[in-house]
Coordinates of C-alpha atoms and ligand atoms in Angstrom, one line a residue:
X1 CA -104.2 17.3 41.5
X2 CA -102.8 17.9 38.0
X3 CA -101.2 21.3 37.4
X4 CA -102.2 22.7 34.0
X5 CA -101.6 25.9 32.2
X6 CA -104.8 27.7 31.3
X7 CA -103.8 30.5 29.0
X8 CA -100.7 31.3 31.0
X9 CA -102.2 30.8 34.4
X10 CA -101.4 27.6 36.3
X11 CA -104.3 25.9 37.9
X12 CA -104.8 22.6 39.6
X13 CA -107.5 20.3 38.4
X14 CA -108.7 16.8 39.5
X15 CA -109.1 14.2 36.8
X16 CA -110.5 10.7 36.8
X17 CA -107.0 9.4 36.4
X18 CA -105.8 10.8 39.7
X19 CA -109.0 10.2 41.5
X20 CA -110.4 7.0 39.9
X21 CA -114.0 5.8 40.4
X22 CA -112.8 3.0 42.6
X23 CA -111.2 5.5 45.0
X24 CA -114.5 7.5 45.1
X25 CA -116.4 4.4 45.9
X26 CA -114.0 3.6 48.7
X27 CA -114.3 7.1 50.2
X28 CA -118.1 7.0 50.2
X29 CA -118.5 3.3 50.9
X30 CA -120.3 3.8 54.3
X31 CA -122.4 6.8 53.1
X32 CA -126.1 6.9 52.2
X33 CA -126.3 9.6 49.6
X34 CA -129.8 11.3 49.7
X35 CA -130.6 13.3 46.6
X36 CA -133.3 15.8 47.7
X37 CA -135.2 17.0 44.7
X38 CA -135.8 15.3 41.4
X39 CA -136.0 18.3 38.9
X40 CA -133.1 18.8 36.5
X41 CA -129.9 18.1 38.5
X42 CA -131.5 15.5 40.7
X43 CA -132.1 12.9 38.0
X44 CA -128.7 13.4 36.3
X45 CA -126.7 13.2 39.5
X46 CA -128.6 10.4 41.2
X47 CA -128.7 8.2 38.1
X48 CA -125.0 8.7 37.4
X49 CA -124.2 7.9 41.0
X50 CA -126.4 4.8 41.0
X51 CA -124.8 3.5 37.8
X52 CA -121.4 4.2 39.3
X53 CA -122.2 1.9 42.2
X54 CA -122.9 4.3 45.1
X55 CA -125.6 3.9 47.7
X56 CA -128.1 6.5 46.6
X57 CA -131.7 7.3 47.6
X58 CA -134.0 10.0 46.3
X59 CA -136.2 12.3 48.4
X60 CA -139.0 14.0 46.6
X61 CA -142.5 15.4 47.4
X62 CA -145.0 12.7 46.6
X63 CA -147.6 12.9 43.9
X64 CA -146.2 15.3 41.4
X65 CA -144.5 15.0 38.0
X66 CA -141.0 14.6 39.6
X67 CA -142.2 11.7 41.8
X68 CA -143.6 9.9 38.8
X69 CA -140.4 10.6 36.8
X70 CA -138.4 9.1 39.7
X71 CA -140.5 5.9 39.6
X72 CA -140.1 5.8 35.8
X73 CA -136.3 6.0 36.3
X74 CA -136.3 3.0 38.5
X75 CA -136.4 4.5 42.0
X76 CA -138.6 2.3 44.2
X77 CA -140.9 3.9 46.8
X78 CA -140.1 2.7 50.3
X79 CA -136.7 1.3 49.1
X80 CA -134.8 4.0 47.2
X81 CA -137.5 6.7 46.9
X82 CA -138.9 8.5 49.9
X83 CA -140.8 11.6 51.0
X84 CA -138.4 14.5 51.8
X85 CA -138.3 14.1 55.6
X86 CA -137.7 10.3 55.4
X87 CA -134.8 10.7 52.9
X88 CA -133.3 13.5 55.0
X89 CA -133.3 11.3 58.1
X90 CA -131.8 8.3 56.2
X91 CA -129.1 10.2 54.3
X92 CA -125.6 10.8 55.6
X93 CA -124.8 13.0 52.6
X94 CA -127.7 15.4 51.9
X95 CA -127.6 16.6 48.3
X96 CA -129.7 19.7 48.4
X97 CA -131.0 19.8 44.9
X98 CA -134.3 21.7 45.2
X99 CA -134.5 24.9 43.2
X100 CA -132.6 27.6 45.0
X101 CA -135.8 29.5 46.1
X102 CA -137.4 26.3 47.4
X103 CA -134.3 25.5 49.5
X104 CA -135.3 28.4 51.7
X105 CA -138.6 26.9 52.6
X106 CA -137.4 23.4 53.4
X107 CA -134.2 24.6 55.2
X108 CA -135.6 24.3 58.8
X109 CA -136.4 20.6 58.1
X110 CA -133.1 19.9 56.4
X111 CA -131.2 21.6 59.4
X112 CA -133.1 19.5 61.9
X113 CA -131.8 16.3 60.1
X114 CA -128.2 17.5 59.9
X115 CA -126.8 15.6 62.8
X116 CA -123.0 15.8 63.6
X117 CA -120.7 14.2 61.0
X118 CA -123.2 14.3 58.1
X119 CA -122.5 16.2 54.9
X120 CA -124.5 19.0 53.3
X121 CA -123.9 19.0 49.5
X122 CA -125.0 21.7 47.1
X123 CA -124.6 22.2 43.4
X124 CA -124.5 26.0 43.7
X125 CA -123.0 28.5 46.1
X126 CA -126.3 30.4 46.2
X127 CA -127.9 29.4 49.5
X128 CA -124.8 29.8 51.7
X129 CA -123.4 32.9 50.0
X130 CA -126.7 34.8 50.2
X131 CA -127.4 33.6 53.7
X132 CA -128.8 36.9 54.8
X133 CA -131.6 36.4 52.2
X134 CA -131.9 32.6 52.4
X135 CA -131.3 31.9 56.2
X136 CA -129.2 28.9 55.2
X137 CA -126.5 28.7 57.9
X138 CA -125.3 25.1 58.3
X139 CA -124.6 23.8 61.8
X140 CA -120.8 23.8 62.7
X141 CA -120.5 20.1 63.1
X142 CA -121.4 19.0 59.5
X143 CA -119.2 19.1 56.3
X144 CA -120.5 21.5 53.7
X145 CA -119.3 21.4 50.1
X146 CA -120.4 21.7 46.6
X147 CA -120.0 20.1 43.2
X148 CA -121.5 22.3 40.5
X149 CA -121.7 20.7 37.1
X150 CA -121.1 23.3 34.4
X151 CA -124.1 22.5 32.3
X152 CA -127.6 21.2 32.4
X153 CA -128.5 18.1 34.4
X154 CA -129.8 16.8 31.1
X155 CA -126.3 16.9 29.5
X156 CA -124.7 15.6 32.7
X157 CA -126.7 12.4 32.2
X158 CA -126.5 12.3 28.4
X159 CA -122.7 12.6 28.4
X160 CA -122.3 10.0 31.2
X161 CA -124.4 7.5 29.2
X162 CA -122.1 8.2 26.2
X163 CA -119.0 7.6 28.3
X164 CA -118.1 11.3 28.4
X165 CA -118.4 13.8 31.2
X166 CA -119.4 17.4 31.9
X167 CA -116.8 19.5 33.8
X168 CA -117.7 20.6 37.4
X169 CA -116.3 23.0 39.9
X170 CA -116.0 22.0 43.5
X171 CA -115.6 23.8 46.8
X172 CA -115.4 23.1 50.5
X173 CA -117.2 25.6 52.7
X174 CA -116.8 23.8 56.0
X175 CA -114.7 20.8 57.0
X176 CA -116.0 19.4 60.3
X177 CA -114.8 15.8 59.9
X178 CA -111.4 16.5 58.3
X179 CA -112.6 14.5 55.3
X180 CA -114.8 17.1 53.6
X181 CA -112.4 17.7 50.6
X182 CA -112.0 14.0 49.9
X183 CA -115.7 13.4 50.1
X184 CA -116.4 16.4 47.9
X185 CA -114.1 15.2 45.2
X186 CA -115.4 11.7 45.5
X187 CA -118.9 13.1 44.9
X188 CA -117.7 15.0 41.9
X189 CA -116.3 11.9 40.4
X190 CA -119.5 10.0 41.4
X191 CA -121.9 12.3 39.7
X192 CA -119.9 11.8 36.4
X193 CA -117.7 14.9 36.1
X194 CA -115.2 14.9 33.3
X195 CA -112.7 16.9 35.5
X196 CA -113.1 19.1 38.5
X197 CA -111.7 22.6 39.1
X198 CA -111.6 24.2 42.5
X199 CA -113.5 27.3 43.5
X200 CA -115.3 28.7 46.6
X201 CA -119.0 29.2 47.2
X202 CA -118.8 33.0 46.4
X203 CA -116.9 32.6 43.2
X204 CA -119.1 29.7 42.0
X205 CA -122.4 31.6 42.5
X206 CA -121.2 34.9 41.1
X207 CA -119.6 33.3 38.0
X208 CA -122.6 31.0 37.5
X209 CA -125.2 33.8 37.8
X210 CA -123.2 35.9 35.4
X211 CA -122.7 33.1 32.8
X212 CA -126.4 32.0 32.6
X213 CA -127.6 35.7 32.4
X214 CA -124.8 36.4 29.9
X215 CA -123.3 34.5 27.0
X216 CA -124.8 31.1 28.0
X217 CA -128.5 32.1 27.8
X218 CA -129.5 35.8 28.3
X219 CA -127.0 37.6 26.1
X220 CA -127.1 35.0 23.4
X221 CA -130.9 35.2 23.0
X222 CA -130.6 39.0 23.0
X223 CA -128.0 38.9 20.2
X224 CA -130.0 36.4 18.2
X225 CA -133.1 38.6 18.5
X226 CA -131.3 41.7 17.5
X227 CA -129.7 40.2 14.4
X228 CA -132.9 38.4 13.4
X229 CA -134.9 41.6 13.6
X230 CA -132.4 43.5 11.5
X231 CA -132.4 40.8 8.8
X232 CA -136.2 40.6 8.8
X233 CA -136.7 44.4 8.7
X234 CA -134.5 44.4 5.6
X235 CA -136.6 42.0 3.7
X236 CA -135.0 38.6 4.5
X237 CA -137.4 35.6 4.9
X238 CA -137.8 33.9 8.3
X239 CA -136.0 30.8 7.1
X240 CA -133.1 32.8 5.8
X241 CA -132.9 35.0 8.9
X242 CA -133.1 31.9 11.3
X243 CA -130.5 29.9 9.4
X244 CA -128.1 32.8 9.3
X245 CA -128.6 33.7 13.0
X246 CA -129.1 30.4 14.9
X247 CA -129.1 27.2 12.9
X248 CA -125.7 27.6 11.4
X249 CA -124.2 28.5 14.7
X250 CA -125.6 25.5 16.7
X251 CA -125.4 22.9 13.9
X252 CA -122.2 23.8 12.1
X253 CA -119.9 26.4 13.6
X254 CA -120.1 25.9 17.4
X255 CA -119.3 22.2 17.3
X256 CA -116.2 23.1 15.3
X257 CA -115.3 25.9 17.7
X258 CA -115.8 23.4 20.6
X259 CA -113.4 21.1 18.9
X260 CA -110.7 23.5 17.7
X261 CA -111.1 27.0 19.1
X262 CA -112.1 30.3 17.5
X263 CA -108.9 31.0 15.6
X264 CA -109.3 27.7 13.8
X265 CA -112.9 28.6 12.9
X266 CA -111.7 32.0 11.5
X267 CA -109.0 30.2 9.6
X268 CA -111.4 27.6 8.1
X269 CA -114.1 29.8 6.7
X270 CA -114.0 31.9 3.5
X271 CA -111.5 34.7 3.5
X272 CA -114.5 37.0 3.1
X273 CA -116.1 35.7 6.3
X274 CA -112.7 35.8 8.0
X275 CA -112.1 39.5 7.2
X276 CA -115.6 40.4 8.4
X277 CA -115.4 38.4 11.6
X278 CA -112.0 39.8 12.5
X279 CA -113.2 43.4 11.9
X280 CA -116.5 43.0 13.8
X281 CA -115.7 41.0 17.0
X282 CA -114.2 44.0 18.8
X283 CA -117.0 46.4 18.1
X284 CA -119.4 43.8 19.5
X285 CA -117.2 43.3 22.5
X286 CA -117.1 47.0 23.1
X287 CA -120.8 47.5 22.7
X288 CA -121.7 44.7 25.1
X289 CA -119.1 45.0 27.7
X290 CA -120.9 47.8 29.6
X291 CA -123.9 45.5 29.9
X292 CA -121.8 42.7 31.2
X293 CA -120.3 45.1 33.8
X294 CA -123.8 46.1 34.8
X295 CA -124.8 42.5 35.1
X296 CA -121.8 41.5 37.2
X297 CA -122.4 44.5 39.6
X298 CA -126.0 43.4 40.0
X299 CA -124.8 39.9 40.8
X300 CA -122.2 41.1 43.2
X301 CA -124.5 43.4 45.1
X302 CA -126.9 40.5 45.7
X303 CA -129.6 42.2 43.6
X304 CA -129.9 39.2 41.2
X305 CA -130.3 36.9 44.2
X306 CA -133.0 39.0 45.6
X307 CA -134.8 39.1 42.3
X308 CA -134.5 35.4 41.9
X309 CA -135.7 34.6 45.4
X310 CA -138.6 37.0 45.2
X311 CA -139.8 36.1 41.8
X312 CA -139.3 32.4 42.1
X313 CA -141.1 32.2 45.5
X314 CA -144.4 33.7 44.2
X315 CA -147.4 31.3 44.3
X316 CA -148.1 32.1 40.7
X317 CA -144.5 31.6 39.6
X318 CA -145.3 28.8 37.2
X319 CA -148.1 30.7 35.5
X320 CA -146.0 33.8 35.0
X321 CA -143.1 31.6 33.8
X322 CA -145.3 29.9 31.3
X323 CA -146.4 33.4 30.0
X324 CA -142.8 34.5 29.5
X325 CA -141.8 31.2 27.9
X326 CA -144.8 31.4 25.6
X327 CA -143.6 34.9 24.5
X328 CA -140.3 33.3 23.4
X329 CA -141.9 30.2 21.9
X330 CA -144.4 32.1 19.9
X331 CA -142.0 34.7 18.7
X332 CA -141.4 34.5 15.0
X333 CA -137.7 33.6 15.4
X334 CA -138.4 30.5 17.5
X335 CA -141.5 29.5 15.4
X336 CA -139.2 29.6 12.4
X337 CA -136.8 27.6 14.5
X338 CA -139.4 24.9 15.2
X339 CA -139.9 24.5 11.5
X340 CA -136.2 24.4 10.7
X341 CA -135.7 21.8 13.5
X342 CA -138.4 19.6 11.9
X343 CA -136.5 19.7 8.6
X344 CA -133.2 18.3 10.0
X345 CA -132.6 15.1 8.1
X346 CA -132.1 12.9 11.2
X347 CA -135.6 13.8 12.3
X348 CA -137.0 12.4 9.1
Ligands
NAD401 N1 -130.8 22.9 36.3 C1 -129.5 22.7 36.1 O1 -129.1 22.0 35.1 C2 -128.5 23.1 37.1 C3 -127.1 23.1 36.7 C4 -126.1 23.4 37.7 C5 -126.5 23.6 39.0 N2 -127.9 23.7 39.4 C6 -128.3 23.9 40.8 O2 -128.8 22.6 41.3 C7 -129.8 22.9 42.2 C8 -131.1 22.2 41.8 O3 -131.5 22.9 40.6 P1 -132.6 22.2 39.6 O4 -132.6 23.1 38.4 O5 -132.3 20.8 39.4 O6 -133.9 22.4 40.4 P2 -135.4 22.3 39.9 O7 -135.9 23.7 39.7 O8 -135.5 21.4 38.8 O9 -136.2 21.8 41.2 C9 -135.8 20.6 41.8 C10 -137.0 20.0 42.6 O10 -137.4 20.9 43.6 C11 -138.8 20.5 43.9 N3 -139.4 21.6 44.6 C12 -139.7 22.8 44.1 N4 -140.3 23.6 45.0 C13 -140.3 22.8 46.1 C14 -140.8 23.1 47.5 N5 -141.3 24.3 47.8 N6 -140.7 22.1 48.4 C15 -140.2 20.9 48.0 N7 -139.8 20.6 46.8 C16 -139.8 21.6 45.9 C17 -139.4 20.1 42.6 O11 -140.4 19.1 42.7 C18 -138.2 19.6 41.8 O12 -138.2 18.2 41.7 C19 -129.9 24.4 42.3 O13 -129.1 24.8 43.4 C20 -129.4 24.9 41.0 O14 -128.9 26.2 41.0 C21 -128.8 23.4 38.4
XAI402 C1 -127.4 25.0 33.3 C2 -126.9 26.3 34.0 C3 -127.4 27.5 33.2 O1 -125.5 26.3 33.8 C4 -127.1 26.3 35.5 O2 -126.3 27.2 36.1 C5 -128.6 26.6 35.9 O3 -128.7 27.3 36.8 O4 -129.5 25.9 35.4
MG403 MG1 -127.1 28.4 37.5
MG404 MG1 -124.4 27.0 35.5

């Protein structure tokens, strides 16, 4: 573990230098890693592990889009691609990568296949933390750990292919074999993590649910919509409003912030922008902080988990989801966005 200073707080992280891929391969050399579910994380993690030389199989319900995608990605039915039960029986490390709501339904089958000494691997602390709602209580004689890539499975794969890596958190919930931590870190390296930082299941799920509802996706869309509406109601055209709200942020400024930090960005815009940004970031913080507090409390109380389980388990979930996504897609801001995207030079 390398000790690093994060803004004055010392934390230990695991990098590929200290835990090289060869070591990860060695630790997991006798394991059959069964990736259960081929949605978003399933492809990213299984393909990265396959390319990294691990013994990986995929378990997925037959006949759907995900099954076809697995075949297109080179998984071979009967050899490396199996129905869920068969993969669960063959796997010694069960990577439970169904959607969190779906994990509840399949849990009795997963549990039946968790014989002593196997590992149960998650990419979220959800199922175990909210056990009163999910019923997910692993048997005492299996290792239970998580590696949670901090980003989409799509980027996990893309960055891996580019020779880069997404950061992941890791946590051990139960160490039955005495080797859970080593296996967990080896899995983290295997799925292509850039570096790994330690957490526990509770902290992973509460921070993750807050982040995705907050600045990563929920809050950012809310702020985009608010600014866009103010610009439009004051006579600005859709292209002007979209460029000034979204396009400049994603295409120009955020990559620079990612490289250099926010103070650099403030120092490298006009003095006019600089003065304005310095004056306005605190009022925005103060206006939104109560909403973030409300969000965190709703996560902490388990309310967000209840909503997620209830809504995502409805038989008409996909239909309702499509309606809500259509509302976003058909909104003027994102229609304007589609046109703006089509005008980016690299797209011809
Ligand atoms: N999506 C991400 O990028 C991401 C990032 C970090 C962590 N995670 C976590 O990883 C895990 C997997 O998430 P995901 O987004 O990849 O899942 P997903 O929603 O893409 O679903 C994965 C698979 O579950 C299958 N499935 C759905 N309902 C099923 C059912 N009732 N029975 C059997 N199979 C069913 C689907 O066919 C799909 O292939 C979750 O714990 C999630 O919180 C996801
Ligand atoms: C990609 C995210 C938002 O970070 C993940 O947490 C998810 O649930 O999909
Ligand atoms: Mg999440
Ligand atoms: Mg996340």
